[in-house]
Structures are given as structure tokens and as C-alpha cells.
């Protein structure tokens, strides 16, 4: 597993998916993964709009120095963990901006067999968490990527109440030990599948 | 609203969606709807299989006398409220059996502009509640039906934590006052849209 | 129908969805609709990137003067027809940018009962045409909007080979008479539903 | 690849998905796979209903002796290729009947890491082909199965005009050489992924 190249790419406006992603990073490090690119989806909303929302602006400033994801990161990775909040049951435009720019990689088959997995959040307990991940995975199938959804492949998924498509919370949730276990399991499963695929 | 014809059609193995449906029926009656057909999707699993699960068998016997839904009920209705549990993010086969037999109605355009709305349950809090309703509505679009999803069109949807596609619970949940309000809102919204469509 | 407010909002890089949208506009005018806002989703890709693709740059320049859609247009409209190409089975980021900025309208219930319908295109005959519209409609349910999918509510839908979720073509297709009839039907159906909803 | 256990499970009323499945079987044999279970989803519609449709009854009689799929076949297989027609954008009830009976396998984690892929047909060129496969794969994620969608991982997918989620045709289509190549590619891809997963 040490030799796997893992990209963790997140979008977060006020920190929830940033936290999920950092937790995923910790889990990957604990599994001995050395090649990790921790990246944020580039913000596309103008700063003056962000400033109108204090929490957003705080988080924006605090994470400004994190490298933004590029198509090169997608190309580089064996496994990719995405984390972003729902926008009405679908990915945010910031996420779509990068995805829309992968035409070159896609046409050359460079995204085939990437092993991907997603995490998400919504403002409500049932606010698009499932729909958002299902849309992500639909896109991944166009890439020829291999979806590493957690399913109920470990008892922890039942313990955190699902979600079989990927870990999800309500925005603003403080992660519990169980949550962290569920994220850790999803990361492990993603890496194990990636390891098999890349042999 | 009194003249609207409302079909409430449910499938339930151990009672959750039966309860949701009865609650919907109560809500409809409170709104003055007089033409209600309360129906269950016919059970297609053999009795000897059902008997192996005590709760299922109990509920099966207790509700045996409820009329089963037919294509005539679908044809008759102006508005339809469906309620059924998830089966891996999709409708149970009992539900599909009836839906698959609507070819005649469909070819003759008899399902166009039916106003439909769905409720569901799953074993886990995030166990396919969204996915199940999204699949139902996909099918409804093939019918030319009009989907009356609650969205967040009333504050009660936020209060019960979503779901914008339709009311949903964990299987076995005792309905709270808030839950009942959310069901009541969904029924009202469905009927209001049906009333407009049928004018 | 004359008093309905119709927004037609499209994104197009090389012209296909622009053509679909103009056809929809013609259909609406033929039905006597006077209040039409024909708008494009604002381009978010930098001009120097667009320039690398000659067809895209040509279309970009040719349509630069078309007003871009704003949240005000969404607020204003009774009915909205969206048209945009797939991006891996989902909406382009340009579309998501506007949708992501509707939080204010959404929280105030201003998008409830908007009657919406979608058209799309893909590079392949089966290249995400269905998936893209299903994702759009999922988002619309979060809005509390009412989806006016064509279904098979008219024989023309069979004649053009579907799609029941909304008109779709392969990118670059020259619209035939049948295609135009299918678009015209979808526009008419959307407006008829909007008329009923707004009475 | 010779040691992989492959289940090909289809439902067909008038022969289209039977043909797709036989083609998949041929492809697998050509790849040296020796352990193949070719199975049909059990028919759940009463014979007197089937008789009303001559083509259906003919095919029904002609294929009656093909073994029906059981949960044991699912348990046994390393890789599963499903093929069935759409029913309004979703799987037929015959398919769901088997899927709904997998609770025992599911709870014991026996479906985790099954490698699955789907093919489908619809009455119209855009008649739910995408939607049907997307629903299947949603269910597969609940199982913890690994979806082997073809994506555009081979030029043949472009040549047959998609579909990236799985091979699809209009019902009644005579398979061309290109179609057979696309099926063959999908089978090969599924087996290759299964081989890696099972090492």
C-alpha cells in the first residue's frame, strides 16, 4: 500500500469537508501511504461574495495556502478520495469546474481504472447526501474509473447509520470516534481496491 | 379538493410504510378528500417464506384484508401517494410487479398528468431513502406523471431533517408529531398540485 | 398562456444547445407567449482557454451579446426551460455556478412551484443524455420546483426515439422537422402545466 | 482468467437480452473462462398472461429449460453480468424478486467485492437505457459490489455510440459485428477487474 499514489481532493466553504478530508488523510497515513496529495478544489466564487459570509471567509483565508487540485493530480493518482458538500443533490460548481476540464485526460483514457470514493455533507440529515454521491459516481463511470463505495462491507457502516455510497454528515458536525472509524474504513477499502487494481 | 380521487398505495413487510400510509390517509381526510382508495401492493412472496419472519407474518396476517392495488386504481386516481421501503436503494419487487403491468395504461396515455408523491423507509438512517424515491420519480417521468416532491416548500421539512424527495424514516420508527406534520404537508402539497392540474 | 413568464436558459459551447433553445423560443412565441427571457449561462472559462477550440471561440463571440442569466431571471419566471450539454452525465460547471448561487431564493421559498423542463446533448447517442436530465430534476426537487418532463405524453416522443426526460440529441445534430416538433411539444407541455400551476 | 467463476443472469421477454447474454457467454468462453453459469431470472408473471403476447410466449417456451438464477449463483460467482430490459427506467420485477431475496447473503457480507456489469435494452433509443443501469449500480453499491462499467475505456464504445454504463440497444435489434465487439469488450473488462480483485 505504501507505493500507492492517493489524491484527496475536497471542497469546503465552512470546514466540514475539510475536516472529513483531513481525517481521510490521517487514515491513509496510518495505513502507511506515503504518496498523498492533499488538495482543494479551486474556489471560483469572487472574494467579495465570500466575504459576505463570515464563516466562509474565515475558512477561505485559513485554507488559502492549500494547493489547488489540477488535472495533473487526477492523472497522477492511483486512488482519489473526493469530499464536498451537496448543492441541491449534486456537486458544487467548484468541483464541476475541475471535472469539466478533464477532457484531454478522458480522451486519452488516462482516467480509466482510477479508483475513486466520495464523502459529502448537507445542511439536513437527508438533504442530498445520497444523491450527491450517486451523481459523482455516475460521472466516474464516464471516466472508466472504478467506484469504491463502502457499501455495508464493515459493521461500522451500520453503526454510523450508512451511507453505503460514502461517508456523509450534516454540515458542521463534530466528528465522533465512530465517524472517524467509518472514514478510516472507507479509505482502507479504497486503497485495498486500488492496490489490487494496480498490481 | 373534495372531488379529487386519491390513491394511497403502500407496501409494508413489518408495518412502517403501512403506518406512513395510514397517516397520509388521515391527513387527506382532514383536508376533506372523500374519494380515497387505500391499497396495498400485492404480496408476491410465498406465505411459507413470510412465516420465517415473525414480524413480517404478523403484519401480513393483520393486513391481509386490505384491498390490493390494481392498474384500475392507478387509472382511476388523480393523485397517487406511494409508500414502500427501500430494497438496496430501489423499490421492492412487489411494487415493481404492479408498475410493470401498466403497459396498457401507459401506451394509451392514461398515466399522463397523474400527480404522484412518494414516502419510504430504510433500515439505516442513510440507507437508500433518497435513492429509492429518485428511482420512483424516474419511473413516473416515463409515465408522464407529475412529481409532487415536497422539496423544502414548508419549514416542517427542515424540522424533520429533510428529505426533499419525500418523507422518509428508519424502519420501525414511531411517528412523532413532527413526522405527522411532514406527512400531512406532503399530502396537502400533492393534493394542491393535483387540484391545479385537474382544473 | 400569453401572460406566462418563460425563461429559456442555455449553455452551449459550439451551438447545439443554443439551437435547441432558439427552437424552444420559436415554439413559445408560436403559442403566444409574450414574456420570454432568452438567456445564456455565463461562461466561466477564461477566454484564452476558449480560444484553443476554434468552434467554441466562434460560438462564444457570436453569442456574447446574449444576456446572461441571473437569479432574478429564475425568480421572475413562471416556467423555465434549461438546455445544456452533458459533462460526464451531469450539468456543466457554468450551469452549476448559477444554480449554486440560488441559496437566497431557495431559503425564501421563491423557487417553489417553478415549472421546469430540460433539454440536453452529448457527444455520443448514449452519452449521458438521460443521466444529465435526471440530475437536473433531482436539483429541481430540492427547489420545490415542478418537473415538466415530456414522458411519452405525445406520439412525437416515440417518433424521435425518446427521451422521456427531455429532448436530447448528439452534439452537432442539425434539427429535423421531427426534432422541432418534439421540442415544440415539450415547450407546450411545460407551458400548459405552468398555466395550471399559476392559476 | 480460466479460474474465474462467472454468472451471466438475464431476463428477457422476447429475446433481446437473451441474445445479449448469449453473446456475453461466447465472449467469456473465447477468453478461456470455464466456470460459467448461464441463468435466467425466474419468470413471475403467470403463464396465462404471457400467452396473450405471442412473441413473449414463444420465447418463454423456447427458454423454459434454462436454469433459473438463485442466490446460490450470486454467492458462487466472482463476476456477474446482468442483462435485462428497462421497465420505465428501472429493472423489471423479475429481476428485483431475486435481488430482494439476497438479504441473507448481504447481511453476511457475501456480496462484497462481487464484480458486476450490466447490459440493457428499451423500446426506444433513449428509453431508459441509462437510467436502468444506473439504478442497477446503485443497488450494487449497497451490496458492496464493484461496478465494472465500460466507460469509454475502449474505442469500440465510441463506435457503438456509448453507453458508458453498459451495452444497450433498442429491443429487437439484430446484433451487428460492432455490437458484438462492444459486448465482448465489456465482458473482458469485467473479467479483468474480477481477476485483479480476486487475487
mmCIF file of C-alpha atoms in Angstrom, chain A:
data_model
loop_
_atom_site.group_PDB
_atom_site.id
_atom_site.type_symbol
_atom_site.label_atom_id
_atom_site.label_comp_id
_atom_site.label_asym_id
_atom_site.label_seq_id
_atom_site.Cartn_x
_atom_site.Cartn_y
_atom_site.Cartn_z
ATOM 1 C CA UNK A 1 0.000 0.000 0.000
ATOM 2 C CA UNK A 2 2.994 2.263 0.604
ATOM 3 C CA UNK A 3 3.562 2.766 -3.069
ATOM 4 C CA UNK A 4 0.026 3.821 -3.943
ATOM 5 C CA UNK A 5 -0.498 7.373 -5.056
ATOM 6 C CA UNK A 6 -3.509 8.860 -3.300
ATOM 7 C CA UNK A 7 -5.130 12.200 -4.079
ATOM 8 C CA UNK A 8 -7.546 13.596 -1.518
ATOM 9 C CA UNK A 9 -9.445 16.438 -3.109
ATOM 10 C CA UNK A 10 -12.049 18.426 -1.265
ATOM 11 C CA UNK A 11 -14.213 21.479 -1.478
ATOM 12 C CA UNK A 12 -15.340 23.120 1.702
ATOM 13 C CA UNK A 13 -16.851 26.504 2.381
ATOM 14 C CA UNK A 14 -17.007 26.420 6.158
ATOM 15 C CA UNK A 15 -14.864 23.441 7.077
ATOM 16 C CA UNK A 16 -16.919 20.246 7.240
ATOM 17 C CA UNK A 17 -15.473 18.563 4.179
ATOM 18 C CA UNK A 18 -12.066 19.913 5.005
ATOM 19 C CA UNK A 19 -12.316 18.008 8.288
ATOM 20 C CA UNK A 20 -13.533 14.854 6.585
ATOM 21 C CA UNK A 21 -10.607 15.079 4.198
ATOM 22 C CA UNK A 22 -8.025 15.640 6.880
ATOM 23 C CA UNK A 23 -9.431 12.623 8.671
ATOM 24 C CA UNK A 24 -9.087 10.612 5.463
ATOM 25 C CA UNK A 25 -5.507 11.819 5.183
ATOM 26 C CA UNK A 26 -4.754 10.681 8.718
ATOM 27 C CA UNK A 27 -6.289 7.289 7.978
ATOM 28 C CA UNK A 28 -4.202 6.909 4.848
ATOM 29 C CA UNK A 29 -1.021 7.859 6.675
ATOM 30 C CA UNK A 30 -1.822 5.333 9.382
ATOM 31 C CA UNK A 31 -2.037 2.724 6.661
ATOM 32 C CA UNK A 32 1.445 3.615 5.563
ATOM 33 C CA UNK A 33 0.581 5.531 2.393
ATOM 34 C CA UNK A 34 3.421 7.882 1.650
ATOM 35 C CA UNK A 35 2.375 9.453 -1.613
ATOM 36 C CA UNK A 36 -0.542 11.653 -0.719
ATOM 37 C CA UNK A 37 -1.617 14.827 -2.447
ATOM 38 C CA UNK A 38 -4.000 16.754 -0.245
ATOM 39 C CA UNK A 39 -5.706 19.266 -2.494
ATOM 40 C CA UNK A 40 -8.647 21.634 -2.525
ATOM 41 C CA UNK A 41 -10.893 22.325 -5.467
ATOM 42 C CA UNK A 42 -10.135 25.850 -6.529
ATOM 43 C CA UNK A 43 -12.590 28.457 -5.311
ATOM 44 C CA UNK A 44 -14.400 30.090 -8.224
ATOM 45 C CA UNK A 45 -16.606 32.470 -6.291
ATOM 46 C CA UNK A 46 -15.204 36.031 -6.101
ATOM 47 C CA UNK A 47 -13.722 37.065 -2.777
ATOM 48 C CA UNK A 48 -16.211 39.887 -2.285
ATOM 49 C CA UNK A 49 -19.065 37.369 -2.342
ATOM 50 C CA UNK A 50 -17.281 35.072 0.093
ATOM 51 C CA UNK A 51 -16.742 37.971 2.457
ATOM 52 C CA UNK A 52 -20.474 38.327 2.935
ATOM 53 C CA UNK A 53 -20.470 35.058 4.844
ATOM 54 C CA UNK A 54 -18.190 35.328 7.854
ATOM 55 C CA UNK A 55 -17.670 31.582 8.415
ATOM 56 C CA UNK A 56 -16.934 31.029 4.761
ATOM 57 C CA UNK A 57 -14.450 33.889 4.645
ATOM 58 C CA UNK A 58 -12.685 32.646 7.772
ATOM 59 C CA UNK A 59 -12.292 29.165 6.358
ATOM 60 C CA UNK A 60 -11.325 30.565 2.976
ATOM 61 C CA UNK A 61 -8.464 32.554 4.466
ATOM 62 C CA UNK A 62 -7.358 29.735 6.738
ATOM 63 C CA UNK A 63 -7.016 27.257 3.865
ATOM 64 C CA UNK A 64 -5.838 29.549 1.099
ATOM 65 C CA UNK A 65 -2.374 28.067 1.083
ATOM 66 C CA UNK A 66 -3.505 24.523 0.461
ATOM 67 C CA UNK A 67 -2.564 23.629 -3.068
ATOM 68 C CA UNK A 68 -5.442 23.554 -5.521
ATOM 69 C CA UNK A 69 -6.154 20.389 -7.466
ATOM 70 C CA UNK A 70 -5.254 20.183 -11.139
ATOM 71 C CA UNK A 71 -5.827 17.649 -13.867
ATOM 72 C CA UNK A 72 -2.264 16.560 -13.240
ATOM 73 C CA UNK A 73 -3.216 15.398 -9.783
ATOM 74 C CA UNK A 74 -6.001 13.310 -11.254
ATOM 75 C CA UNK A 75 -3.612 11.873 -13.805
ATOM 76 C CA UNK A 76 -1.001 11.163 -11.168
ATOM 77 C CA UNK A 77 -3.219 9.372 -8.668
ATOM 78 C CA UNK A 78 -3.986 5.669 -8.415
ATOM 79 C CA UNK A 79 -6.772 6.375 -5.953
ATOM 80 C CA UNK A 80 -8.824 9.518 -5.418
ATOM 81 C CA UNK A 81 -10.972 10.437 -2.456
ATOM 82 C CA UNK A 82 -13.350 13.286 -3.124
ATOM 83 C CA UNK A 83 -15.123 15.194 -0.401
ATOM 84 C CA UNK A 84 -17.539 18.061 -0.972
ATOM 85 C CA UNK A 85 -20.891 19.308 0.251
ATOM 86 C CA UNK A 86 -24.097 18.889 -1.653
ATOM 87 C CA UNK A 87 -25.555 21.648 -3.742
ATOM 88 C CA UNK A 88 -29.157 20.576 -4.186
ATOM 89 C CA UNK A 89 -28.294 16.904 -4.509
ATOM 90 C CA UNK A 90 -25.292 17.393 -6.740
ATOM 91 C CA UNK A 91 -21.660 18.514 -6.704
ATOM 92 C CA UNK A 92 -20.760 22.208 -6.277
ATOM 93 C CA UNK A 93 -19.703 24.158 -9.366
ATOM 94 C CA UNK A 94 -16.163 24.392 -7.981
ATOM 95 C CA UNK A 95 -15.946 20.619 -8.237
ATOM 96 C CA UNK A 96 -17.529 20.571 -11.653
ATOM 97 C CA UNK A 97 -15.022 23.147 -12.924
ATOM 98 C CA UNK A 98 -12.164 20.735 -12.485
ATOM 99 C CA UNK A 99 -14.136 17.748 -13.697
ATOM 100 C CA UNK A 100 -15.194 19.636 -16.827
ATOM 101 C CA UNK A 101 -11.565 20.304 -17.667
ATOM 102 C CA UNK A 102 -10.554 16.646 -17.816
ATOM 103 C CA UNK A 103 -11.479 16.183 -21.477
ATOM 104 C CA UNK A 104 -7.867 15.702 -22.512
ATOM 105 C CA UNK A 105 -7.218 13.011 -19.924
ATOM 106 C CA UNK A 106 -10.534 11.356 -20.690
ATOM 107 C CA UNK A 107 -9.995 11.183 -24.449
ATOM 108 C CA UNK A 108 -6.628 9.561 -23.887
ATOM 109 C CA UNK A 109 -8.003 7.010 -21.459
ATOM 110 C CA UNK A 110 -5.927 8.383 -18.594
ATOM 111 C CA UNK A 111 -8.798 8.226 -16.105
ATOM 112 C CA UNK A 112 -9.594 4.576 -16.729
ATOM 113 C CA UNK A 113 -9.251 2.414 -13.617
ATOM 114 C CA UNK A 114 -8.668 5.275 -11.239
ATOM 115 C CA UNK A 115 -10.174 4.023 -8.001
ATOM 116 C CA UNK A 116 -12.446 6.678 -6.537
ATOM 117 C CA UNK A 117 -14.560 7.152 -3.465
ATOM 118 C CA UNK A 118 -16.602 10.093 -2.188
ATOM 119 C CA UNK A 119 -17.693 11.705 1.045
ATOM 120 C CA UNK A 120 -20.185 14.502 1.437
ATOM 121 C CA UNK A 121 -22.319 16.655 3.716
ATOM 122 C CA UNK A 122 -25.592 18.534 3.568
ATOM 123 C CA UNK A 123 -27.415 21.038 5.692
ATOM 124 C CA UNK A 124 -30.088 18.492 6.577
ATOM 125 C CA UNK A 125 -29.717 14.858 7.672
ATOM 126 C CA UNK A 126 -31.500 13.831 4.482
ATOM 127 C CA UNK A 127 -30.530 16.704 2.283
ATOM 128 C CA UNK A 128 -28.996 15.160 -0.791
ATOM 129 C CA UNK A 129 -26.193 13.119 0.786
ATOM 130 C CA UNK A 130 -27.126 10.070 -1.248
ATOM 131 C CA UNK A 131 -27.980 11.931 -4.420
ATOM 132 C CA UNK A 132 -24.694 13.825 -4.417
ATOM 133 C CA UNK A 133 -22.543 10.723 -4.244
ATOM 134 C CA UNK A 134 -24.657 8.901 -6.826
ATOM 135 C CA UNK A 135 -24.090 11.791 -9.240
ATOM 136 C CA UNK A 136 -20.366 11.735 -8.588
ATOM 137 C CA UNK A 137 -20.211 8.028 -9.303
ATOM 138 C CA UNK A 138 -22.216 8.438 -12.497
ATOM 139 C CA UNK A 139 -19.522 10.808 -13.695
ATOM 140 C CA UNK A 140 -16.827 8.390 -12.591
ATOM 141 C CA UNK A 141 -18.352 5.711 -14.817
ATOM 142 C CA UNK A 142 -17.912 8.038 -17.794
ATOM 143 C CA UNK A 143 -14.257 8.201 -16.849
ATOM 144 C CA UNK A 144 -13.982 4.428 -16.708
ATOM 145 C CA UNK A 145 -12.987 4.836 -13.082
ATOM 146 C CA UNK A 146 -13.736 2.171 -10.518
ATOM 147 C CA UNK A 147 -16.039 3.215 -7.725
ATOM 148 C CA UNK A 148 -15.021 2.104 -4.253
ATOM 149 C CA UNK A 149 -18.246 2.712 -2.371
ATOM 150 C CA UNK A 150 -18.159 1.408 1.192
ATOM 151 C CA UNK A 151 -21.458 -0.464 0.887
ATOM 152 C CA UNK A 152 -22.064 -2.222 4.168
ATOM 153 C CA UNK A 153 -18.767 -4.005 3.859
ATOM 154 C CA UNK A 154 -17.914 -3.372 7.512
ATOM 155 C CA UNK A 155 -20.071 -3.249 10.678
ATOM 156 C CA UNK A 156 -19.047 0.389 11.221
ATOM 157 C CA UNK A 157 -21.263 1.435 8.324
ATOM 158 C CA UNK A 158 -24.303 0.138 10.190
ATOM 159 C CA UNK A 159 -23.064 1.789 13.368
ATOM 160 C CA UNK A 160 -22.911 5.228 11.770
ATOM 161 C CA UNK A 161 -26.255 4.633 10.047
ATOM 162 C CA UNK A 162 -24.975 4.306 6.500
ATOM 163 C CA UNK A 163 -24.404 5.775 3.959
ATOM 164 C CA UNK A 164 -23.456 2.881 1.649
ATOM 165 C CA UNK A 165 -22.395 5.263 -1.129
ATOM 166 C CA UNK A 166 -19.879 7.075 1.044
ATOM 167 C CA UNK A 167 -19.447 8.709 4.407
ATOM 168 C CA UNK A 168 -21.763 11.647 4.966
ATOM 169 C CA UNK A 169 -22.716 14.027 7.721
ATOM 170 C CA UNK A 170 -24.753 17.124 8.380
ATOM 171 C CA UNK A 171 -22.647 20.206 7.752
ATOM 172 C CA UNK A 172 -20.937 21.449 10.910
ATOM 173 C CA UNK A 173 -20.903 18.056 12.657
ATOM 174 C CA UNK A 174 -18.011 17.421 15.036
ATOM 175 C CA UNK A 175 -16.642 14.056 14.064
ATOM 176 C CA UNK A 176 -17.061 11.339 16.680
ATOM 177 C CA UNK A 177 -14.843 8.318 17.108
ATOM 178 C CA UNK A 178 -17.335 6.230 15.161
ATOM 179 C CA UNK A 179 -17.344 8.761 12.333
ATOM 180 C CA UNK A 180 -13.579 8.592 12.176
ATOM 181 C CA UNK A 181 -13.717 4.809 12.091
ATOM 182 C CA UNK A 182 -16.155 4.937 9.196
ATOM 183 C CA UNK A 183 -13.928 7.332 7.255
ATOM 184 C CA UNK A 184 -10.936 5.179 8.054
ATOM 185 C CA UNK A 185 -12.731 2.106 6.759
ATOM 186 C CA UNK A 186 -13.701 3.880 3.532
ATOM 187 C CA UNK A 187 -10.106 4.982 2.967
ATOM 188 C CA UNK A 188 -8.814 1.496 3.663
ATOM 189 C CA UNK A 189 -11.327 -0.087 1.316
ATOM 190 C CA UNK A 190 -10.475 2.399 -1.421
ATOM 191 C CA UNK A 191 -6.770 1.729 -1.047
ATOM 192 C CA UNK A 192 -7.184 -2.028 -0.932
ATOM 193 C CA UNK A 193 -9.155 -1.975 -4.155
ATOM 194 C CA UNK A 194 -6.614 0.385 -5.706
ATOM 195 C CA UNK A 195 -3.817 -1.915 -4.693
ATOM 196 C CA UNK A 196 -5.466 -4.858 -6.378
ATOM 197 C CA UNK A 197 -6.293 -2.873 -9.498
ATOM 198 C CA UNK A 198 -2.751 -1.574 -9.814
ATOM 199 C CA UNK A 199 -0.992 -4.873 -9.479
#
